[in-house]
CSV table of C-alpha atoms and ligand atoms in Angstrom, one decimal:
chain,number,residue,atom,x,y,z
A,1,UNK,CA,-36.4,-7.2,20.1
A,2,UNK,CA,-34.3,-6.7,17.0
A,3,UNK,CA,-37.1,-4.8,15.4
A,4,UNK,CA,-37.4,-2.5,18.4
A,5,UNK,CA,-33.7,-1.7,18.2
A,6,UNK,CA,-34.1,-1.0,14.5
A,7,UNK,CA,-36.7,1.6,15.2
A,8,UNK,CA,-34.6,3.4,17.8
A,9,UNK,CA,-32.6,6.6,17.1
A,10,UNK,CA,-29.9,5.8,19.6
A,11,UNK,CA,-29.4,2.2,18.3
A,12,UNK,CA,-29.3,3.4,14.7
A,13,UNK,CA,-26.9,6.2,15.6
A,14,UNK,CA,-24.6,3.6,17.2
A,15,UNK,CA,-24.6,1.6,14.0
A,16,UNK,CA,-23.9,4.8,12.1
A,17,UNK,CA,-20.9,5.6,14.2
A,18,UNK,CA,-19.5,2.1,13.7
A,19,UNK,CA,-20.1,1.9,10.0
A,20,UNK,CA,-19.7,5.5,8.6
A,21,UNK,CA,-16.6,7.6,8.3
A,22,UNK,CA,-16.3,10.1,11.1
A,23,UNK,CA,-15.8,12.9,8.6
A,24,UNK,CA,-19.4,12.8,7.6
A,25,UNK,CA,-20.7,15.2,10.3
A,26,UNK,CA,-24.1,15.2,11.9
A,27,UNK,CA,-26.4,18.0,13.2
A,28,UNK,CA,-28.8,15.8,15.0
A,29,UNK,CA,-28.9,12.2,16.2
A,30,UNK,CA,-32.3,11.7,14.5
A,31,UNK,CA,-33.2,9.0,11.9
A,32,UNK,CA,-36.1,10.0,9.7
A,33,UNK,CA,-38.9,7.7,8.8
A,34,UNK,CA,-41.1,9.9,6.6
A,35,UNK,CA,-41.7,13.5,5.7
A,36,UNK,CA,-44.4,15.7,4.2
A,37,UNK,CA,-44.0,19.4,3.2
A,38,UNK,CA,-42.4,21.0,6.2
A,39,UNK,CA,-42.9,18.2,8.7
A,40,UNK,CA,-40.8,15.1,9.5
A,41,UNK,CA,-41.5,12.0,11.5
A,42,UNK,CA,-38.6,10.0,13.0
A,43,UNK,CA,-38.2,6.3,13.4
A,44,UNK,CA,-39.7,6.6,16.9
A,45,UNK,CA,-42.8,8.3,15.6
A,46,UNK,CA,-41.9,11.8,16.9
A,47,UNK,CA,-42.9,14.7,14.7
A,48,UNK,CA,-40.7,17.6,13.9
A,49,UNK,CA,-41.1,20.9,12.0
A,50,UNK,CA,-38.3,21.2,9.4
A,51,UNK,CA,-36.6,24.6,9.4
A,52,UNK,CA,-33.5,23.1,7.7
A,53,UNK,CA,-35.0,22.0,4.4
A,54,UNK,CA,-32.2,19.5,3.8
A,55,UNK,CA,-29.8,22.5,3.7
A,56,UNK,CA,-31.6,24.7,1.3
A,57,UNK,CA,-32.8,21.9,-1.0
A,58,UNK,CA,-36.5,21.8,-0.1
A,59,UNK,CA,-38.0,25.2,-1.1
A,60,UNK,CA,-40.9,23.2,-2.5
A,61,UNK,CA,-41.2,21.0,0.6
A,62,UNK,CA,-40.7,17.3,1.3
A,63,UNK,CA,-42.5,14.9,-1.1
A,64,UNK,CA,-44.2,17.7,-3.1
A,65,UNK,CA,-46.9,15.7,-4.9
A,66,UNK,CA,-46.3,17.5,-8.3
A,67,UNK,CA,-42.6,16.7,-8.2
A,68,UNK,CA,-43.1,13.1,-6.9
A,69,UNK,CA,-45.6,12.5,-9.7
A,70,UNK,CA,-43.2,13.9,-12.4
A,71,UNK,CA,-40.4,11.7,-11.1
A,72,UNK,CA,-42.6,8.6,-11.0
A,73,UNK,CA,-43.8,9.2,-14.6
A,74,UNK,CA,-40.2,9.5,-15.7
A,75,UNK,CA,-39.2,6.4,-13.7
A,76,UNK,CA,-41.7,4.3,-15.8
A,77,UNK,CA,-40.1,5.5,-19.0
A,78,UNK,CA,-36.3,5.4,-18.4
A,79,UNK,CA,-34.0,6.4,-15.5
A,80,UNK,CA,-30.6,6.6,-17.2
A,81,UNK,CA,-29.0,6.8,-20.6
A,82,UNK,CA,-26.0,9.1,-19.9
A,83,UNK,CA,-27.0,12.3,-21.9
A,84,UNK,CA,-23.7,12.2,-23.9
A,85,UNK,CA,-24.7,8.7,-25.2
A,86,UNK,CA,-28.4,9.1,-25.8
A,87,UNK,CA,-30.1,12.5,-25.4
A,88,UNK,CA,-33.6,13.2,-23.9
A,89,UNK,CA,-35.8,16.3,-24.3
A,90,UNK,CA,-36.1,17.1,-20.6
A,91,UNK,CA,-32.4,18.1,-20.4
A,92,UNK,CA,-32.8,20.4,-23.3
A,93,UNK,CA,-36.1,21.9,-22.0
A,94,UNK,CA,-34.5,22.5,-18.5
A,95,UNK,CA,-31.5,24.2,-20.2
A,96,UNK,CA,-33.9,26.4,-22.2
A,97,UNK,CA,-35.9,27.4,-19.2
A,98,UNK,CA,-32.7,28.2,-17.1
A,99,UNK,CA,-31.3,30.2,-20.0
A,100,UNK,CA,-34.5,32.3,-20.1
A,101,UNK,CA,-34.4,32.9,-16.4
A,102,UNK,CA,-30.7,33.9,-16.1
A,103,UNK,CA,-30.3,37.7,-16.0
A,104,UNK,CA,-28.6,39.6,-18.9
A,105,UNK,CA,-29.6,40.3,-22.5
A,106,UNK,CA,-27.1,38.1,-24.3
A,107,UNK,CA,-27.6,34.5,-25.5
A,108,UNK,CA,-27.2,31.9,-22.7
A,109,UNK,CA,-26.3,28.2,-22.6
A,110,UNK,CA,-26.5,25.6,-19.8
A,111,UNK,CA,-24.5,22.6,-18.5
A,112,UNK,CA,-26.1,20.2,-16.2
A,113,UNK,CA,-24.1,18.2,-13.6
A,114,UNK,CA,-25.0,16.4,-10.4
A,115,UNK,CA,-23.7,18.3,-7.3
A,116,UNK,CA,-23.1,21.9,-6.3
A,117,UNK,CA,-19.3,21.4,-6.0
A,118,UNK,CA,-19.3,19.9,-9.5
A,119,UNK,CA,-21.1,23.0,-10.8
A,120,UNK,CA,-18.5,25.2,-9.3
A,121,UNK,CA,-15.6,23.0,-10.6
A,122,UNK,CA,-17.1,23.3,-14.1
A,123,UNK,CA,-17.7,27.0,-13.9
A,124,UNK,CA,-14.0,27.5,-13.1
A,125,UNK,CA,-13.0,25.1,-16.0
A,126,UNK,CA,-15.2,27.0,-18.4
A,127,UNK,CA,-13.8,30.4,-17.2
A,128,UNK,CA,-10.2,29.1,-17.6
A,129,UNK,CA,-11.0,27.7,-21.1
A,130,UNK,CA,-12.6,31.0,-22.1
A,131,UNK,CA,-9.8,33.3,-20.8
A,132,UNK,CA,-6.8,31.0,-21.1
A,133,UNK,CA,-5.9,32.3,-17.6
A,134,UNK,CA,-5.3,30.4,-14.3
A,135,UNK,CA,-6.3,32.7,-11.4
A,136,UNK,CA,-9.5,32.6,-9.4
A,137,UNK,CA,-10.6,35.0,-6.7
A,138,UNK,CA,-13.1,34.0,-4.0
A,139,UNK,CA,-14.1,35.6,-0.7
A,140,UNK,CA,-13.4,35.1,3.0
A,141,UNK,CA,-16.1,33.1,4.8
A,142,UNK,CA,-17.4,31.7,1.4
A,143,UNK,CA,-18.3,28.1,0.8
A,144,UNK,CA,-18.1,26.5,-2.6
A,145,UNK,CA,-17.8,22.7,-1.9
A,146,UNK,CA,-15.7,19.8,-0.7
A,147,UNK,CA,-13.8,18.8,-3.8
A,148,UNK,CA,-10.2,20.0,-4.2
A,149,UNK,CA,-10.8,23.1,-6.3
A,150,UNK,CA,-13.9,24.1,-4.4
A,151,UNK,CA,-12.3,23.5,-1.1
A,152,UNK,CA,-9.5,25.8,-2.2
A,153,UNK,CA,-12.1,28.5,-3.1
A,154,UNK,CA,-13.8,28.0,0.3
A,155,UNK,CA,-12.9,30.7,2.8
A,156,UNK,CA,-13.3,28.7,6.1
A,157,UNK,CA,-10.6,26.4,7.4
A,158,UNK,CA,-12.3,24.3,10.1
A,159,UNK,CA,-13.9,21.9,9.3
A,160,UNK,CA,-13.7,22.2,5.5
A,161,UNK,CA,-10.0,22.6,4.8
A,162,UNK,CA,-8.1,21.5,7.9
A,163,UNK,CA,-5.8,18.5,7.0
A,164,UNK,CA,-6.8,18.4,3.4
A,165,UNK,CA,-4.1,20.5,1.7
A,166,UNK,CA,-2.2,21.3,-0.4
A,167,UNK,CA,-4.8,23.2,-2.3
A,168,UNK,CA,-4.8,24.2,-6.0
A,169,UNK,CA,-2.6,27.2,-6.8
A,170,UNK,CA,-3.6,30.6,-8.1
A,171,UNK,CA,-6.6,30.9,-5.8
A,172,UNK,CA,-6.8,34.1,-3.7
A,173,UNK,CA,-9.3,35.3,-1.2
A,174,UNK,CA,-10.7,38.8,-1.0
A,175,UNK,CA,-12.6,40.0,2.1
A,176,UNK,CA,-16.3,39.7,2.2
A,177,UNK,CA,-17.9,42.8,3.7
A,178,UNK,CA,-19.4,42.2,7.1
A,179,UNK,CA,-20.5,45.4,8.9
A,180,UNK,CA,-21.1,43.6,12.2
A,181,UNK,CA,-17.5,42.3,12.2
A,182,UNK,CA,-15.9,45.5,11.0
A,183,UNK,CA,-15.3,44.7,7.4
A,184,UNK,CA,-16.6,47.6,5.3
A,185,UNK,CA,-17.5,47.7,1.6
A,186,UNK,CA,-14.3,49.7,1.0
A,187,UNK,CA,-12.2,47.1,2.9
A,188,UNK,CA,-13.6,44.5,0.5
A,189,UNK,CA,-12.8,46.6,-2.5
A,190,UNK,CA,-9.3,47.4,-1.2
A,191,UNK,CA,-8.6,43.7,-0.6
A,192,UNK,CA,-9.2,43.1,-4.3
A,193,UNK,CA,-6.7,45.8,-5.1
A,194,UNK,CA,-4.2,44.2,-2.7
A,195,UNK,CA,-4.6,40.8,-4.4
A,196,UNK,CA,-3.8,42.5,-7.8
A,197,UNK,CA,-0.8,44.3,-6.2
A,198,UNK,CA,0.5,41.4,-4.0
A,199,UNK,CA,-0.5,38.1,-5.6
A,200,UNK,CA,-1.6,38.1,-9.2
A,201,UNK,CA,-2.0,40.6,-12.0
A,202,UNK,CA,-5.6,41.0,-13.2
A,203,UNK,CA,-4.7,39.9,-16.7
A,204,UNK,CA,-3.9,36.4,-15.2
A,205,UNK,CA,-7.2,36.1,-13.4
A,206,UNK,CA,-9.8,33.9,-15.1
A,207,UNK,CA,-12.7,34.4,-12.6
A,208,UNK,CA,-14.1,36.0,-9.5
A,209,UNK,CA,-16.6,33.9,-7.7
A,210,UNK,CA,-19.0,35.1,-5.0
A,211,UNK,CA,-22.2,34.0,-3.2
A,212,UNK,CA,-24.7,36.9,-3.4
A,213,UNK,CA,-25.7,35.8,0.1
A,214,UNK,CA,-23.1,33.7,1.9
A,215,UNK,CA,-24.8,30.4,3.0
A,216,UNK,CA,-22.5,28.4,5.2
A,217,UNK,CA,-20.6,31.6,6.0
A,218,UNK,CA,-23.6,33.0,8.0
A,219,UNK,CA,-26.2,34.5,5.6
A,220,UNK,CA,-24.1,37.6,5.0
A,221,UNK,CA,-25.7,39.6,2.2
A,222,UNK,CA,-23.2,41.0,-0.4
A,223,UNK,CA,-24.1,44.7,-0.8
A,224,UNK,CA,-25.4,45.6,-4.3
A,225,UNK,CA,-22.5,48.1,-4.5
A,226,UNK,CA,-20.0,45.3,-4.2
A,227,UNK,CA,-21.6,43.2,-6.9
A,228,UNK,CA,-21.7,46.3,-9.1
A,229,UNK,CA,-18.0,46.9,-8.4
A,230,UNK,CA,-17.1,43.3,-9.3
A,231,UNK,CA,-19.1,43.6,-12.5
A,232,UNK,CA,-17.1,46.7,-13.5
A,233,UNK,CA,-13.8,45.2,-12.4
A,234,UNK,CA,-14.5,42.0,-14.5
A,235,UNK,CA,-15.5,44.1,-17.5
A,236,UNK,CA,-12.3,46.2,-17.2
A,237,UNK,CA,-10.0,43.2,-17.0
A,238,UNK,CA,-11.8,40.5,-19.0
A,239,UNK,CA,-12.4,38.4,-15.9
A,240,UNK,CA,-15.4,36.0,-15.8
A,241,UNK,CA,-17.9,37.0,-13.0
A,242,UNK,CA,-19.3,33.8,-11.4
A,243,UNK,CA,-22.3,34.0,-9.0
A,244,UNK,CA,-22.5,30.9,-6.8
A,245,UNK,CA,-26.3,30.6,-6.3
A,246,UNK,CA,-26.2,27.0,-5.1
A,247,UNK,CA,-27.8,28.1,-1.7
A,248,UNK,CA,-29.5,31.3,-2.8
A,249,UNK,CA,-30.9,30.1,-6.0
A,250,UNK,CA,-34.3,28.6,-7.1
A,251,UNK,CA,-36.3,31.3,-5.5
A,252,UNK,CA,-35.1,31.3,-2.0
A,253,UNK,CA,-34.6,35.1,-1.8
A,254,UNK,CA,-37.8,36.1,-3.6
A,255,UNK,CA,-36.2,36.2,-7.0
A,256,UNK,CA,-35.2,33.1,-9.0
A,257,UNK,CA,-31.5,34.2,-8.6
A,258,UNK,CA,-30.5,36.3,-5.6
A,259,UNK,CA,-28.2,38.4,-7.8
A,260,UNK,CA,-31.3,39.9,-9.5
A,261,UNK,CA,-31.8,42.0,-6.4
A,262,UNK,CA,-28.6,44.0,-7.3
A,263,UNK,CA,-29.4,44.5,-11.0
A,264,UNK,CA,-26.1,42.9,-11.9
A,265,UNK,CA,-25.9,40.2,-14.6
A,266,UNK,CA,-23.0,37.8,-13.9
A,267,UNK,CA,-21.3,35.9,-16.7
A,268,UNK,CA,-21.9,32.5,-15.2
A,269,UNK,CA,-24.2,31.2,-12.4
A,270,UNK,CA,-23.9,28.0,-10.5
A,271,UNK,CA,-27.0,26.4,-9.0
A,272,UNK,CA,-28.0,23.1,-7.4
A,273,UNK,CA,-30.0,22.3,-4.2
A,274,UNK,CA,-33.6,23.5,-4.4
A,275,UNK,CA,-33.6,23.5,-8.2
A,276,UNK,CA,-34.9,19.9,-8.1
A,277,UNK,CA,-36.5,19.7,-4.7
A,278,UNK,CA,-34.3,16.9,-3.4
A,279,UNK,CA,-33.1,15.1,-6.6
A,280,UNK,CA,-29.4,15.4,-7.3
A,281,UNK,CA,-28.8,17.9,-10.2
A,282,UNK,CA,-26.8,21.1,-10.6
A,283,UNK,CA,-26.2,23.6,-13.3
A,284,UNK,CA,-23.9,26.2,-14.8
A,285,UNK,CA,-25.9,28.8,-16.7
A,286,UNK,CA,-24.2,31.6,-18.5
A,287,UNK,CA,-23.2,33.6,-21.5
A,288,UNK,CA,-23.2,31.4,-24.6
A,289,UNK,CA,-19.8,32.5,-25.9
A,290,UNK,CA,-18.2,31.7,-22.5
A,291,UNK,CA,-20.1,28.4,-22.0
A,292,UNK,CA,-19.0,27.2,-25.5
A,293,UNK,CA,-15.3,27.7,-24.7
A,294,UNK,CA,-14.5,24.1,-23.7
A,295,UNK,CA,-14.2,21.5,-26.5
A,296,UNK,CA,-16.7,18.7,-26.9
A,297,UNK,CA,-16.0,16.0,-24.3
A,298,UNK,CA,-14.4,18.5,-21.9
A,299,UNK,CA,-17.7,18.8,-19.9
A,300,UNK,CA,-20.2,16.3,-18.7
A,301,UNK,CA,-20.4,13.2,-16.5
A,302,UNK,CA,-22.0,9.8,-16.3
A,303,UNK,CA,-25.0,10.9,-14.2
A,304,UNK,CA,-24.9,14.6,-15.2
A,305,UNK,CA,-28.4,15.9,-15.9
A,306,UNK,CA,-30.0,12.6,-14.8
A,307,UNK,CA,-33.5,12.3,-16.4
A,308,UNK,CA,-35.3,11.7,-13.0
A,309,UNK,CA,-33.7,14.9,-11.7
A,310,UNK,CA,-34.5,16.8,-14.9
A,311,UNK,CA,-38.2,15.8,-14.5
A,312,UNK,CA,-38.0,17.0,-10.9
A,313,UNK,CA,-36.4,20.3,-11.8
A,314,UNK,CA,-39.1,21.1,-14.4
A,315,UNK,CA,-41.7,20.2,-11.8
A,316,UNK,CA,-40.1,22.6,-9.3
A,317,UNK,CA,-40.5,25.4,-11.8
A,318,UNK,CA,-44.2,24.4,-12.3
A,319,UNK,CA,-44.8,24.5,-8.6
A,320,UNK,CA,-43.1,27.9,-8.3
A,321,UNK,CA,-45.4,29.3,-10.9
A,322,UNK,CA,-48.6,27.7,-9.8
A,323,UNK,CA,-48.1,28.5,-6.1
A,324,UNK,CA,-46.5,31.9,-6.7
A,325,UNK,CA,-43.6,30.9,-4.5
A,326,UNK,CA,-41.4,33.9,-5.3
A,327,UNK,CA,-44.0,36.2,-3.7
A,328,UNK,CA,-44.3,33.6,-0.9
A,329,UNK,CA,-40.6,33.8,-0.2
A,330,UNK,CA,-40.9,37.6,0.3
A,331,UNK,CA,-43.9,37.2,2.6
A,332,UNK,CA,-42.4,34.3,4.5
A,333,UNK,CA,-39.1,36.2,4.9
A,334,UNK,CA,-40.9,39.2,6.4
A,335,UNK,CA,-42.7,37.0,8.9
A,336,UNK,CA,-39.5,35.3,10.0
A,337,UNK,CA,-37.6,38.5,10.2
A,338,UNK,CA,-40.2,40.3,12.3
A,339,UNK,CA,-40.4,37.4,14.7
A,340,UNK,CA,-36.7,37.1,15.1
A,341,UNK,CA,-36.3,40.9,15.4
A,342,UNK,CA,-38.9,40.9,18.3
A,343,UNK,CA,-36.6,38.3,19.9
A,344,UNK,CA,-33.5,40.5,19.4
A,345,UNK,CA,-35.2,43.4,21.1
A,346,UNK,CA,-35.9,41.2,24.2
A,347,UNK,CA,-32.7,39.3,24.4
A,348,UNK,CA,-29.2,40.8,24.3
A,349,UNK,CA,-27.7,37.6,23.0
A,350,UNK,CA,-29.1,38.3,19.5
A,351,UNK,CA,-26.5,40.6,17.9
A,352,UNK,CA,-28.1,40.7,14.4
A,353,UNK,CA,-31.1,39.5,12.4
A,354,UNK,CA,-30.3,39.5,8.7
A,355,UNK,CA,-31.0,37.9,5.3
A,356,UNK,CA,-32.6,38.4,1.9
A,357,UNK,CA,-36.2,37.1,1.2
A,358,UNK,CA,-36.7,33.8,2.9
A,359,UNK,CA,-33.0,33.3,3.7
A,360,UNK,CA,-33.1,34.6,7.2
A,361,UNK,CA,-30.7,34.2,10.1
A,362,UNK,CA,-29.8,35.5,13.5
A,363,UNK,CA,-26.3,35.8,15.0
A,364,UNK,CA,-25.8,35.1,18.6
A,365,UNK,CA,-23.1,36.9,20.6
A,366,UNK,CA,-22.7,37.5,24.3
A,367,UNK,CA,-24.1,40.9,25.2
A,368,UNK,CA,-24.6,41.7,21.4
A,369,UNK,CA,-20.7,42.0,21.3
A,370,UNK,CA,-19.5,40.8,17.9
A,371,UNK,CA,-16.2,40.0,19.5
A,372,UNK,CA,-17.9,37.4,21.7
A,373,UNK,CA,-19.6,35.1,19.3
A,374,UNK,CA,-21.6,32.4,21.2
A,375,UNK,CA,-21.2,29.1,19.4
A,376,UNK,CA,-22.0,27.2,22.6
A,377,UNK,CA,-25.4,29.0,23.0
A,378,UNK,CA,-26.1,28.3,19.3
A,379,UNK,CA,-25.4,24.6,19.7
A,380,UNK,CA,-27.6,24.5,22.8
A,381,UNK,CA,-30.5,26.3,21.1
A,382,UNK,CA,-30.4,23.8,18.1
A,383,UNK,CA,-30.3,20.9,20.6
A,384,UNK,CA,-33.1,22.3,22.7
A,385,UNK,CA,-35.2,23.1,19.6
A,386,UNK,CA,-34.9,19.4,18.4
A,387,UNK,CA,-36.1,18.2,21.8
A,388,UNK,CA,-39.1,20.5,21.4
A,389,UNK,CA,-39.8,19.2,17.9
A,390,UNK,CA,-38.0,21.7,15.6
A,391,UNK,CA,-35.0,21.0,13.3
A,392,UNK,CA,-32.7,24.0,13.1
A,393,UNK,CA,-29.3,24.5,11.4
A,394,UNK,CA,-26.4,26.7,12.4
A,395,UNK,CA,-23.8,28.3,10.2
A,396,UNK,CA,-21.3,31.2,10.2
A,397,UNK,CA,-17.5,31.6,10.5
A,398,UNK,CA,-17.8,31.4,14.3
A,399,UNK,CA,-20.6,28.8,14.3
A,400,UNK,CA,-22.9,31.3,16.0
A,401,UNK,CA,-25.6,31.9,13.4
A,402,UNK,CA,-28.9,30.1,13.3
A,403,UNK,CA,-30.3,30.0,9.8
A,404,UNK,CA,-33.8,29.3,8.6
A,405,UNK,CA,-34.4,27.4,5.4
A,406,UNK,CA,-37.9,26.2,5.9
A,407,UNK,CA,-39.8,25.1,2.8
A,408,UNK,CA,-41.6,28.1,1.1
A,409,UNK,CA,-44.7,25.9,1.0
A,410,UNK,CA,-45.0,25.8,4.8
A,411,UNK,CA,-48.2,27.3,6.2
A,412,UNK,CA,-48.1,30.5,8.4
A,413,UNK,CA,-49.4,28.4,11.3
A,414,UNK,CA,-46.5,26.0,11.0
A,415,UNK,CA,-44.0,28.9,10.7
A,416,UNK,CA,-45.4,30.4,13.9
A,417,UNK,CA,-45.2,27.1,15.7
A,418,UNK,CA,-41.6,26.8,14.7
A,419,UNK,CA,-40.8,30.4,15.6
A,420,UNK,CA,-42.4,29.9,19.0
A,421,UNK,CA,-40.1,26.9,19.6
A,422,UNK,CA,-37.1,29.1,18.6
A,423,UNK,CA,-38.0,31.7,21.2
A,424,UNK,CA,-38.7,29.0,23.9
A,425,UNK,CA,-35.5,27.2,23.1
A,426,UNK,CA,-33.4,30.3,23.3
A,427,UNK,CA,-34.8,31.2,26.6
A,428,UNK,CA,-34.3,27.7,27.9
A,429,UNK,CA,-30.7,27.6,26.7
A,430,UNK,CA,-30.0,31.0,28.3
A,431,UNK,CA,-31.5,29.8,31.6
A,432,UNK,CA,-29.5,26.5,31.6
B,1,PMP,N1,-21.7,26.4,-3.1
B,1,PMP,C1,-22.6,26.9,-2.1
B,1,PMP,C2,-22.9,28.3,-2.0
B,1,PMP,C3,-23.2,25.9,-1.2
B,1,PMP,O1,-24.0,26.4,-0.2
B,1,PMP,C4,-22.8,24.6,-1.4
B,1,PMP,C5,-23.4,23.5,-0.4
B,1,PMP,N2,-23.7,23.9,0.9
B,1,PMP,C6,-22.0,24.2,-2.4
B,1,PMP,C7,-21.4,25.1,-3.2
B,1,PMP,C8,-21.6,22.7,-2.6
B,1,PMP,O2,-22.7,22.0,-3.0
B,1,PMP,P1,-22.8,20.4,-2.9
B,1,PMP,O3,-22.8,20.1,-1.4
B,1,PMP,O4,-24.0,20.0,-3.6
B,1,PMP,O5,-21.5,19.9,-3.5
């Protein structure tokens, strides 16, 4: 009897509610038993297709055998020393590989940490140490993490900031362009000028941080012209240009870093998530002269650059090369986009299908009217899809965007199966 209750999603969810802080949200009331590539089986034996990828972590799929093998081999040697105490080659090799991949001709250096928010925190610290300035500019709708500084940078109040202030000072938000919602490229550029006029002089700004494609914000793609403008602005005023590639990085968009599509080389890049296929590691990669600004001891962390996660990250790069996953991201993205666009033509609740490479989303609004974002329909579609065996995630300022972060290693047949469930779920939710 007790064992049966243990294997039941509802009973486990009741225990979760009793034992875990309410602030840890949940998308689905499903407890996983095991997973393989782009499929999951829950504790009741039900099978799901995974279009969420652990929120952009599983570009190389669940339990990728190459990654699992690399981690097992490392586990047999040692699992922790703290890199600042006793060094190991894999940290150095990973840094070398990331330095070589980062865009721009100058010398690069890398810092490894554990989470995305920690990478962003450190990028800001490095920019401040380099410039001796306090200010940071980020963008509306952006997401950079849940720690105090990254929460301050984040441009969405509910649920990320509400009740958690005061936030760090000298953080300002420019407008992220969004054609569907009436924010033009020029509006974005003007908003930067307004910040320099109204809030802080450019000579006191240490960094501008932007996601090349907003993740939590709704898969809004930053126009290349904006990234080029930011590059010029940063050059003009000695500001450090940080690209937050925590969601876009590790090949999701068809290039290792999404900013490569624009031809712009930022000064610093933050990455995490899919760089190690499910093992906790994050990085700041950038211009060596900037990366070297903080004094020894100013950067690091007990678990930063954990050896198991370093082994996983190196294995992820191996899988990308062997399986040509950058090309796969392009092809998979086209397949997803075509299928969602066909849906948009049939159903007037789909206001837009957008994305870059395999980072694809659709925005749901009543009658395609951007002023009537349909968060309820979005929730209903995700719930209906789960009932039909597909794990979906929503995002967006208005909670009305369905995003797809399926492993790049998923087969076309599995993609098509998942896409058919999206179409059926949308129709069922509309009919309800
Ligand atoms: N930046 C971006 C762009 C992200 O998408 C996220 C996570 N969703 C973060 C930062 C924070 O990463 P973490 O949750 O690992 O702290």
